[in-house]
XYZ file of C-alpha atoms in Angstrom:
709
model
C 2.397 27.649 47.984
C -0.763 27.651 49.754
C 0.971 28.128 52.931
C 2.599 31.064 51.951
C -0.749 32.732 50.703
C -2.119 32.636 53.920
C 0.866 34.407 55.580
C 0.875 37.080 52.629
C -3.014 37.850 53.079
C -2.470 37.382 56.930
C 0.766 40.054 57.168
C -1.563 43.014 57.747
C -2.675 41.861 60.929
C -0.284 42.585 62.991
C -0.059 46.595 61.925
C -3.576 46.437 61.194
C -5.037 49.039 63.839
C -1.285 51.357 63.097
C -1.972 51.580 58.742
C -6.217 51.714 60.027
C -5.977 48.868 56.754
C -3.734 50.107 55.057
C -1.148 47.754 54.982
C -3.909 45.066 53.792
C -1.331 44.138 50.359
C 2.388 45.908 51.644
C 3.512 42.449 51.175
C 2.479 43.218 47.601
C 4.913 45.412 47.442
C 7.916 44.493 48.989
C 8.212 41.851 46.014
C 9.032 44.619 43.701
C 10.861 46.996 45.299
C 9.351 50.036 46.595
C 12.977 52.488 45.807
C 13.301 50.677 41.609
C 14.158 53.447 38.657
C 14.422 51.191 35.949
C 10.920 53.337 35.004
C 12.215 56.636 36.147
C 10.471 58.672 33.703
C 8.510 61.527 34.468
C 5.585 60.905 31.870
C 5.088 57.503 34.215
C 5.088 59.232 37.759
C 1.684 58.080 39.689
C 2.313 59.976 42.722
C 5.214 61.180 44.617
C 5.599 61.624 49.048
C 8.047 62.877 50.254
C 9.772 63.887 47.119
C 9.775 60.209 45.820
C 8.009 58.933 42.670
C 5.629 56.549 42.547
C 6.593 55.133 38.730
C 3.628 53.833 37.343
C 5.464 49.828 36.512
C 5.286 49.884 40.650
C 1.793 50.930 41.245
C 0.935 48.399 38.055
C 2.974 45.898 39.237
C 1.306 46.416 43.356
C -1.747 45.848 42.568
C -1.082 42.874 40.593
C -0.176 41.555 43.721
C -3.256 43.195 45.465
C -5.432 41.425 42.941
C -3.811 38.209 43.004
C -3.917 38.056 47.085
C -8.204 39.089 46.187
C -8.376 35.896 44.270
C -6.526 33.938 46.571
C -9.009 35.101 49.707
C -12.006 35.483 48.016
C -11.735 32.827 44.525
C -12.674 35.246 42.006
C -11.128 37.481 40.366
C -11.725 40.990 41.302
C -15.281 43.120 39.542
C -14.686 46.636 38.102
C -16.095 47.899 41.983
C -13.271 45.574 43.193
C -10.532 47.024 41.161
C -10.940 50.465 42.814
C -10.876 49.662 46.023
C -7.320 47.881 45.252
C -6.517 50.456 43.344
C -6.804 52.970 46.726
C -5.666 50.384 48.990
C -2.096 50.143 47.140
C -1.555 54.141 46.922
C -2.492 54.467 50.094
C 0.241 50.787 50.172
C 3.275 52.787 49.389
C 2.049 56.357 50.128
C 2.396 54.800 54.279
C 6.044 53.247 53.234
C 6.858 56.565 52.001
C 5.819 58.642 54.866
C 6.401 57.058 57.676
C 9.959 55.812 56.390
C 11.672 58.881 56.936
C 10.280 59.210 61.079
C 11.529 55.992 61.249
C 14.568 56.790 59.890
C 15.328 60.216 61.739
C 14.185 57.716 65.139
C 16.975 55.204 64.699
C 14.172 52.492 64.959
C 15.049 49.349 64.104
C 14.813 45.513 65.003
C 17.820 43.616 66.420
C 18.828 39.989 65.472
C 17.103 38.063 68.280
C 14.087 40.453 68.071
C 13.915 39.137 64.602
C 13.917 35.303 65.011
C 11.641 35.920 67.783
C 8.699 37.826 65.563
C 9.082 34.378 63.486
C 9.756 31.017 66.009
C 10.090 32.662 69.627
C 8.041 33.193 71.902
C 5.768 35.926 70.268
C 5.303 35.154 66.772
C 3.950 37.855 64.607
C 0.301 37.790 64.585
C 0.534 36.812 61.100
C 2.539 32.944 61.526
C 0.554 32.442 64.548
C -2.915 32.560 62.319
C -0.891 30.783 59.422
C -0.285 28.169 61.808
C -2.949 27.308 64.324
C -4.714 23.785 63.971
C -8.068 24.449 62.979
C -9.166 22.196 64.254
C -8.278 23.128 68.380
C -7.429 26.918 67.487
C -4.231 25.921 69.295
C -0.432 27.510 67.960
C 1.395 24.594 66.441
C 4.672 25.810 67.116
C 6.260 22.289 65.655
C 4.484 23.003 62.642
C 5.915 25.897 62.101
C 9.810 24.900 62.899
C 9.139 21.888 60.314
C 7.827 24.503 57.637
C 11.533 26.524 58.920
C 13.861 23.741 58.222
C 12.115 22.447 55.088
C 12.166 25.562 53.416
C 14.877 26.164 51.220
C 13.225 22.602 49.168
C 10.755 25.436 48.477
C 9.519 26.297 45.356
C 11.781 29.299 44.403
C 9.025 31.646 44.921
C 7.721 30.729 47.591
C 11.043 31.796 48.948
C 11.018 34.048 48.491
C 7.897 35.466 49.086
C 8.294 34.425 52.747
C 12.030 36.106 52.531
C 10.166 39.225 51.582
C 7.598 39.411 54.321
C 10.229 38.555 56.840
C 12.202 41.734 55.663
C 9.048 43.495 55.569
C 8.236 42.295 59.571
C 11.547 43.767 60.173
C 13.024 46.561 58.417
C 8.706 48.733 58.119
C 6.244 46.811 60.179
C 7.765 46.045 63.201
C 9.504 49.550 63.338
C 6.462 51.150 62.872
C 4.735 49.369 65.445
C 7.259 50.385 68.051
C 7.011 54.555 66.475
C 3.277 54.528 67.129
C 4.118 52.465 70.090
C 6.277 55.808 71.770
C 3.116 58.297 70.797
C -0.065 56.420 72.248
C 2.351 55.480 75.653
C 3.007 59.422 75.887
C -0.635 59.428 76.311
C -1.282 61.199 79.660
C -4.733 62.216 81.823
C -4.186 64.190 84.620
C -6.470 63.681 87.965
C -8.076 68.120 87.281
C -8.773 66.494 83.611
C -10.245 63.766 84.386
C -11.808 65.470 87.290
C -13.301 68.039 84.996
C -13.950 65.561 82.128
C -16.236 63.821 84.992
C -18.498 66.586 86.083
C -18.971 67.781 82.066
C -20.381 64.357 81.837
C -21.932 63.411 85.137
C -23.674 67.456 85.667
C -26.705 68.035 84.965
C -29.171 71.847 85.200
C -32.825 72.640 84.891
C -32.876 75.881 82.779
C -35.516 78.577 81.352
C -34.682 79.711 77.821
C -35.581 82.323 75.217
C -35.161 81.420 72.079
C -34.933 84.253 69.031
C -34.508 81.297 65.592
C -32.654 82.959 62.373
C -36.037 82.285 60.479
C -38.152 84.570 62.699
C -36.299 86.933 61.062
C -36.777 87.886 57.227
C -34.301 87.332 55.645
C -34.841 89.983 52.531
C -34.046 92.057 54.602
C -30.075 91.203 54.844
C -28.155 91.490 51.723
C -24.282 90.437 52.305
C -21.331 92.244 50.767
C -18.876 90.648 49.416
C -16.809 92.006 51.856
C -18.645 90.666 54.766
C -18.618 86.984 53.347
C -14.635 87.056 53.191
C -14.462 88.360 57.038
C -16.458 86.148 58.472
C -13.767 83.436 55.766
C -10.685 85.014 56.954
C -12.649 84.797 60.476
C -13.783 80.970 60.193
C -10.594 79.367 57.621
C -10.612 76.043 59.172
C -14.034 75.346 58.642
C -14.201 75.827 54.836
C -10.744 73.650 54.361
C -11.339 71.896 50.923
C -9.795 69.101 48.565
C -8.907 70.335 44.968
C -12.812 69.034 42.904
C -13.935 70.019 39.576
C -17.748 71.202 39.038
C -19.582 69.171 35.602
C -22.118 70.123 34.346
C -23.644 66.523 31.873
C -26.560 66.018 29.285
C -27.020 62.304 28.897
C -28.614 60.706 26.039
C -29.720 57.685 26.085
C -29.948 54.630 24.215
C -33.887 54.563 24.506
C -36.017 51.575 22.706
C -38.719 53.539 20.502
C -42.378 52.546 20.105
C -41.401 50.997 17.275
C -39.211 49.516 19.172
C -41.211 48.135 21.396
C -44.078 46.440 18.240
C -41.131 45.101 16.661
C -40.462 43.173 19.990
C -44.257 42.098 20.303
C -44.326 40.985 17.138
C -41.455 38.927 17.002
C -42.191 37.187 20.268
C -46.160 37.027 19.653
C -43.660 34.696 16.799
C -41.772 33.098 19.357
C -44.996 32.217 20.932
C -46.948 30.382 18.250
C -43.422 28.220 17.553
C -43.324 27.869 21.665
C -46.536 25.780 20.841
C -45.151 22.940 18.545
C -41.686 22.873 20.631
C -39.544 19.574 20.179
C -37.652 20.670 23.857
C -39.151 23.070 25.275
C -35.583 24.159 27.367
C -34.172 24.493 24.275
C -36.321 26.710 23.350
C -35.397 29.096 26.079
C -31.918 28.748 26.356
C -32.083 29.341 22.912
C -34.420 32.669 22.712
C -34.548 33.410 25.909
C -32.676 36.531 27.902
C -33.279 34.599 31.408
C -32.305 30.504 32.039
C -34.623 28.107 32.200
C -35.936 27.241 35.373
C -37.071 23.602 35.629
C -38.474 23.709 38.923
C -42.547 22.979 40.326
C -44.118 26.284 41.737
C -46.761 27.286 43.625
C -49.379 29.659 43.242
C -47.181 31.182 45.459
C -44.233 31.766 43.496
C -45.989 32.057 39.978
C -45.954 35.988 38.202
C -48.702 37.705 39.069
C -49.997 37.516 35.099
C -50.185 33.368 35.595
C -52.083 33.306 38.422
C -54.728 35.522 37.532
C -54.966 32.630 34.255
C -55.150 29.583 37.908
C -56.082 27.209 37.020
C -53.325 25.913 34.342
C -53.293 23.486 31.612
C -50.526 21.955 30.962
C -49.170 21.839 27.188
C -51.087 26.033 27.341
C -48.580 28.619 26.388
C -49.830 32.086 28.147
C -48.784 35.629 26.290
C -47.328 37.922 25.739
C -47.309 39.900 28.467
C -45.695 42.912 29.734
C -43.661 43.057 33.364
C -41.999 45.907 33.804
C -39.492 46.395 30.656
C -39.517 43.190 30.061
C -42.147 40.559 27.484
C -42.981 37.277 28.818
C -44.704 34.382 27.430
C -45.556 31.092 29.151
C -45.715 27.333 28.488
C -46.827 25.205 31.290
C -44.550 21.687 30.591
C -45.662 19.446 33.610
C -48.578 19.999 36.882
C -48.244 17.795 39.763
C -49.408 18.076 43.530
C -46.569 19.893 45.867
C -45.299 19.626 49.468
C -46.718 22.414 50.760
C -50.338 24.404 50.062
C -50.452 27.697 49.394
C -53.531 29.863 49.290
C -54.059 33.640 49.152
C -56.173 35.943 51.814
C -56.759 39.253 52.438
C -57.195 40.924 55.602
C -57.956 43.820 58.481
C -55.228 43.845 60.690
C -56.479 45.966 64.070
C -53.194 45.736 65.843
C -52.744 44.942 69.504
C -48.955 44.647 71.140
C -48.455 42.341 74.381
C -47.103 45.736 75.279
C -50.584 47.042 76.102
C -52.994 47.117 78.844
C -55.452 44.611 78.935
C -58.137 47.661 78.478
C -56.414 48.675 75.203
C -56.378 45.435 74.108
C -59.729 44.205 75.141
C -60.662 47.908 72.923
C -59.004 46.488 69.801
C -61.105 43.486 69.867
C -64.356 45.203 70.310
C -63.342 47.510 67.044
C -62.645 44.665 64.764
C -65.582 42.730 65.904
C -67.242 45.463 65.080
C -65.588 45.985 61.543
C -66.066 42.044 60.901
C -69.950 42.557 61.974
C -70.428 45.288 59.533
C -68.726 43.338 56.596
C -71.164 40.497 57.690
C -73.678 42.701 57.077
C -72.981 43.714 54.091
C -69.823 46.475 53.877
C -67.258 45.607 51.648
C -63.841 44.194 52.605
C -62.067 45.998 50.302
C -63.180 49.686 51.320
C -62.808 48.573 54.883
C -59.390 47.387 55.199
C -58.701 50.666 53.269
C -60.762 52.862 56.301
C -59.286 50.520 59.003
C -56.063 48.520 58.287
C -53.269 49.189 60.084
C -50.838 47.586 58.058
C -49.068 48.126 55.268
C -51.922 45.858 52.672
C -54.919 48.627 53.491
C -54.176 49.991 50.260
C -54.208 46.986 48.322
C -57.760 46.700 49.860
C -55.634 44.024 52.931
C -54.779 41.734 49.697
C -51.672 39.447 50.742
C -51.231 37.797 47.831
C -50.980 34.014 47.914
C -48.496 32.556 50.159
C -47.178 29.281 51.292
C -48.343 27.177 54.695
C -45.914 28.376 57.433
C -45.232 31.909 55.645
C -47.860 33.639 58.253
C -47.345 33.246 61.631
C -48.905 29.868 63.489
C -52.465 31.265 64.449
C -53.053 33.270 61.450
C -51.849 30.420 58.875
C -54.054 27.660 61.253
C -57.197 29.313 60.319
C -56.435 30.533 56.562
C -55.260 26.554 55.749
C -58.305 25.433 57.394
C -60.553 27.327 54.809
C -62.083 24.997 52.595
C -64.330 27.659 50.043
C -63.608 31.121 49.838
C -65.093 33.772 51.740
C -65.205 35.130 55.246
C -64.207 33.366 58.103
C -66.483 33.677 60.606
C -64.870 34.710 63.463
C -62.013 36.833 64.737
C -58.188 35.441 64.429
C -55.779 36.952 67.348
C -51.829 37.182 67.277
C -49.239 38.717 68.536
C -49.262 41.140 65.157
C -53.690 41.983 67.124
C -56.697 41.097 65.557
C -57.313 39.896 62.767
C -60.536 40.038 60.002
C -59.610 37.382 57.577
C -61.275 36.660 53.928
C -60.082 33.347 52.383
C -60.116 34.460 48.189
C -58.280 31.694 46.574
C -58.667 27.820 49.307
C -55.664 26.361 49.956
C -54.151 23.534 46.699
C -51.334 21.796 46.347
C -50.763 22.384 43.087
C -47.751 22.970 41.457
C -46.676 23.913 37.650
C -43.806 23.516 35.802
C -43.141 26.893 33.424
C -41.096 27.367 30.496
C -40.558 30.925 29.937
C -39.495 33.313 27.598
C -38.757 36.706 28.710
C -37.107 39.485 26.553
C -36.083 42.213 27.728
C -37.056 45.676 25.230
C -33.940 46.782 23.730
C -32.875 49.780 21.225
C -32.739 49.036 17.513
C -29.822 48.794 16.006
C -30.872 52.301 13.687
C -32.430 53.590 17.752
C -28.904 53.291 18.899
C -27.117 55.000 15.046
C -30.010 58.218 16.168
C -28.336 57.922 19.518
C -25.375 58.382 19.157
C -26.336 61.258 15.687
C -28.001 63.465 17.786
C -24.940 63.282 20.688
C -22.168 63.935 17.664
C -24.817 66.633 16.670
C -25.072 68.513 20.509
C -21.728 67.980 20.294
C -21.014 70.291 17.253
C -23.746 72.817 18.698
C -21.423 72.976 21.824
C -18.932 75.317 20.562
C -18.312 76.971 24.339
C -19.514 76.330 28.164
C -22.431 79.441 27.433
C -23.320 77.072 23.769
C -23.496 74.287 25.754
C -25.580 75.821 28.689
C -28.160 76.693 26.134
C -28.446 73.340 24.262
C -31.349 72.348 26.956
C -33.475 75.547 25.888
C -33.281 75.031 22.684
C -34.471 71.020 23.188
C -36.649 71.043 26.072
C -36.231 66.978 26.128
C -32.869 67.848 27.352
C -31.963 67.785 30.667
C -28.452 69.666 32.463
C -27.587 67.814 35.595
C -24.468 69.556 37.771
C -22.101 67.742 39.942
C -20.016 70.372 42.210
C -16.505 70.172 42.651
C -16.257 66.660 42.364
C -13.153 65.077 43.834
C -10.318 63.490 42.284
C -10.455 59.988 43.554
C -14.658 59.781 42.395
C -15.317 56.813 41.168
C -18.089 58.871 39.205
C -19.778 61.988 38.273
C -23.124 61.996 40.724
C -24.679 58.993 40.341
C -24.035 58.113 36.657
C -22.801 54.466 36.690
C -18.909 53.615 34.588
C -18.365 57.545 34.608
C -14.998 57.809 36.116
C -13.583 58.422 32.699
C -15.553 62.282 33.242
C -13.797 62.482 36.369
C -10.097 61.863 34.546
C -10.583 63.680 31.701
C -11.909 66.336 34.134
C -8.653 66.669 36.352
C -6.541 67.334 33.206
C -6.267 63.847 31.420
C -6.815 64.100 27.457
C -8.059 60.643 25.624
C -6.686 62.297 22.732
C -3.424 63.486 23.668
C -3.834 67.376 23.222
C -3.398 69.872 26.034
C -5.316 69.669 29.726
C -8.756 69.884 30.236
C -9.453 73.096 31.490
C -12.676 75.013 33.041
C -15.150 75.512 29.526
C -13.876 72.896 27.540
C -17.151 70.463 26.667
C -16.444 67.015 25.700
C -18.816 63.682 24.451
C -18.158 60.030 26.433
C -19.495 57.224 24.855
C -20.751 55.148 28.449
C -22.627 51.880 28.121
C -25.895 53.010 26.623
C -25.551 56.413 27.029
C -23.923 59.426 25.366
C -22.958 61.982 28.097
C -22.232 66.099 27.042
C -20.057 66.704 30.021
C -18.733 70.499 30.446
C -16.086 71.780 32.882
C -18.001 74.705 34.992
C -15.274 75.583 38.004
C -12.590 74.240 39.829
C -10.639 74.619 43.129
C -7.233 73.241 44.651
C -6.890 72.073 48.424
C -7.008 74.642 50.908
C -9.041 76.877 51.607
C -12.154 77.302 49.728
C -12.870 80.916 48.035
C -16.375 82.682 48.100
C -17.267 81.607 44.987
C -17.180 78.189 45.752
C -19.719 78.447 48.847
C -21.392 81.804 48.458
C -24.375 80.010 49.415
C -23.220 78.280 52.712
C -21.441 81.638 53.834
C -24.186 84.138 52.713
C -26.350 81.754 55.220
C -24.294 82.214 57.786
C -23.344 85.785 57.457
C -27.107 86.627 56.930
C -27.435 84.949 60.782
C -24.285 86.696 62.085
C -25.816 90.279 61.034
C -29.675 88.756 62.399
C -28.637 88.223 65.671
C -26.545 92.064 65.948
C -30.164 92.936 64.895
C -31.858 90.719 67.255
C -29.538 91.238 70.034
C -30.037 94.869 69.794
C -33.431 94.784 70.547
C -32.537 92.810 73.881
C -30.083 95.472 74.344
C -30.941 97.382 78.311
C -33.682 95.391 78.131
C -35.079 94.229 81.764
C -38.024 92.045 83.051
C -38.410 87.967 82.355
C -38.178 86.121 79.800
C -41.253 86.452 78.813
C -41.244 89.930 78.744
C -38.324 89.870 76.661
C -39.859 87.870 74.586
C -41.979 90.759 73.369
C -39.749 92.659 72.643
C -37.894 89.946 70.205
C -41.177 90.122 68.297
C -42.620 86.895 66.599
C -41.141 84.040 66.668
C -39.074 84.387 69.594
C -40.411 81.308 72.273
C -39.529 80.608 76.115
C -39.420 76.960 76.913
C -37.816 74.731 79.908
C -35.398 72.553 79.233
C -34.456 69.728 82.367
C -31.607 67.365 83.170
C -29.331 68.297 80.125
C -25.674 67.407 80.967
C -22.937 69.796 81.161
C -21.255 68.304 77.983
C -24.395 67.068 75.808
C -24.240 71.078 74.274
C -27.773 70.203 72.336
C -30.444 71.696 73.987
C -34.203 69.561 73.379
C -36.362 71.454 70.153
C -33.167 73.899 69.486
C -29.993 71.666 68.437
C -26.405 71.952 69.432
C -25.917 74.897 71.126
C -23.097 74.724 73.471
C -22.736 78.595 74.722
C -26.048 78.547 75.829
C -25.407 75.064 78.170
C -22.250 76.157 79.626
C -24.006 79.561 80.077
C -26.221 77.487 82.685
C -23.800 76.072 84.771
C -22.154 79.223 85.204
C -25.082 81.517 86.484
C -27.087 80.999 89.981
C -30.478 80.093 90.227
C -32.613 83.517 88.602
C -30.285 84.598 87.018
C -30.461 85.388 83.405
C -27.518 85.470 80.698
C -26.901 87.706 78.609
C -28.623 87.295 75.322
C -26.088 84.776 73.439
C -25.754 84.452 69.631
C -26.032 80.809 68.888
C -25.673 78.419 65.780
C -29.199 78.662 65.729
C -30.567 81.918 66.692
C -30.293 84.319 69.930
C -30.684 83.145 73.605
C -31.202 84.262 76.743
C -30.836 81.192 79.315
C -32.063 81.560 83.365
C -31.140 78.845 85.962
C -33.209 77.211 87.758
C -32.425 74.224 89.339
C -28.117 72.720 89.461
C -27.326 69.180 89.884
C -23.809 68.877 90.651
C -22.098 65.954 89.689
C -21.220 62.287 92.313
C -17.621 62.495 92.445
C -16.592 58.871 90.843
C -13.283 57.542 91.765
C -10.600 59.546 89.457
C -8.432 56.777 88.944
C -11.033 54.552 86.897
C -12.011 58.114 84.093
C -8.612 58.472 84.247
C -7.997 55.219 82.653
C -11.318 55.431 80.521
C -9.846 58.729 79.181
C -6.437 57.939 78.597
C -7.734 54.436 76.704
C -10.209 56.428 74.590
C -7.455 58.206 73.341
C -5.119 55.623 73.184
C -7.781 54.259 70.574
C -7.744 56.832 68.507
C -3.677 57.429 68.077
C -3.064 55.699 64.944
C -5.225 57.227 62.866
C -4.427 60.284 64.668
C -0.513 59.484 63.643
C -1.124 58.291 60.285
C -3.208 61.743 59.367
C -0.788 63.515 61.141
C 2.499 61.564 58.901
C 0.380 62.396 56.205
C -0.812 65.697 55.792
C 2.995 66.945 55.608
C 4.656 64.157 53.370
C 4.358 66.374 50.535
C 1.648 63.638 48.837
C 1.163 64.665 44.853
C -1.402 62.179 43.519
C -1.225 61.878 39.865
C -3.751 58.961 39.335
C -6.214 60.266 37.620
C -3.238 60.257 35.188
C -3.838 56.828 34.569
C -6.898 55.143 36.175
């Protein structure tokens, strides 16, 4: 059975590139039969592709198969995140089959008997077969083992036989025909010699040029207020740029179940009581297991690995209970249950690093060493080490006065470690320590010690009490009652300043969360029409409360958009900025129209903010001007001009430009045959994804997954 699982899991290898990862779980779909119509109620339709329904029982069975494959591969059941990924993979698998099948049928692509045999046991077995029957010791395909397996297939359990036959059927009826379909299109890719020459010219031709740049930011926004008619005109002219998927805008208020001061005080009192019991507990490990939120750790720890609060108490006493200490959102008490000499000593030190890496010139390294020695001399004369570290340190420890904390021998670079662990008492080391990082002034704050401690820790997180949870729930209920409309919902933060309203703009249908709110998939489903109460579908303006873990969320759907071209309202800020730049360009270009003189003369005409700069070694295909950004039209003009010739004003992406060619460096002709091969390979490598997206785009896909997941 393990072998069957291996084949099943590897079956996607044969067409992995073709499907762009969509066929990882293709066999699961075969096992339940993609054309099953026993459960044909419309209420169970997860989606539709090319008029063929994907029903809930079919989808669920395929998903369960995907989960089983995941468990076989990973050795564990999928968690929530992995399950979401598997749902997407299952959907894509079913979509992929239904989208491609009509195309295969149109061309009559099929696999004959001889070819089917060859795919399994011939000279060219399917990659999944080869993988399953490859000897792990030699890495060689074991044909004899494959033949033996096939001869004894009828003796395997029925489910194993069914799995293999389904694998063969999928290979013959779908996987190989898809390979053929993609190969037909990939082999049709052709690059002419003229294309290759133009490509080579664009990649390797270089130009130096001067340019006048008048950024749009140099003109005040307040002078331009685009009308809706202007926005619509711009949108109509650039529809392809503003294609969108369907989405919902959601505003939400989070009411967390947060521990109060009273909860913290109650926990502190409880932990103080535990500390008294801990001192006399007959079995420390059992006491930790019964009372701590974290498991018992029996290991001996050096000072480098002890909690910071305990390090401050060194040396520790066996049998003593320390704490309680506040550590983030927890309270902790520690009992020292043992002490012994460890195998590695630990020490604590501070340093001031003056960097001097190997790439420096000898003169620069000498200067760094002199600076470090001067600092060391000042500290010897009485200057405060921490103050000097904050002033002259060059690494991340400078803000802590150079403190490196505790560390075991061997954790630092050899020269530094040797110097620190050679010290027998705390204090400033008399000489600089040189490492590959530079020169260190070192102060040993705690000399080396081999002492280690076994520490039993009781750690309790500060949690909201039942009363606090009930109060948060009641507050959320009250807010929901007060939010009878979208306007009333939006008014809540003005009435209660402790509330904060957040917004997630146009959340897509398949989004796992709303913003950064964990576990909020249910809100996305609701926003797209699913009503958990079975009532009418959600619409813009609806408000609902969700209880998610330890937070309560009041959510409102504030906007909706369908797949297609964006509306003005949905992208008004972006459109306004684009139209405003067009209007600014017209104004700037009108100023420059008909003006003569040098670029510097034109800059004076353009006004404040205009700059004249040089660009050197710009490739024709690069399209980017240093210090300006992506300006393909301006770069193209530079290559079309003769040296000394200026262009007309150009409406660019970042501003208006005028370019003046200075020097052109034509490309040295390359081997056209080699360039053609390179271009052909590049285009063929992109074909798999492009073919799938093209077929998917015309497959009339209806996605109803949000109704179920």
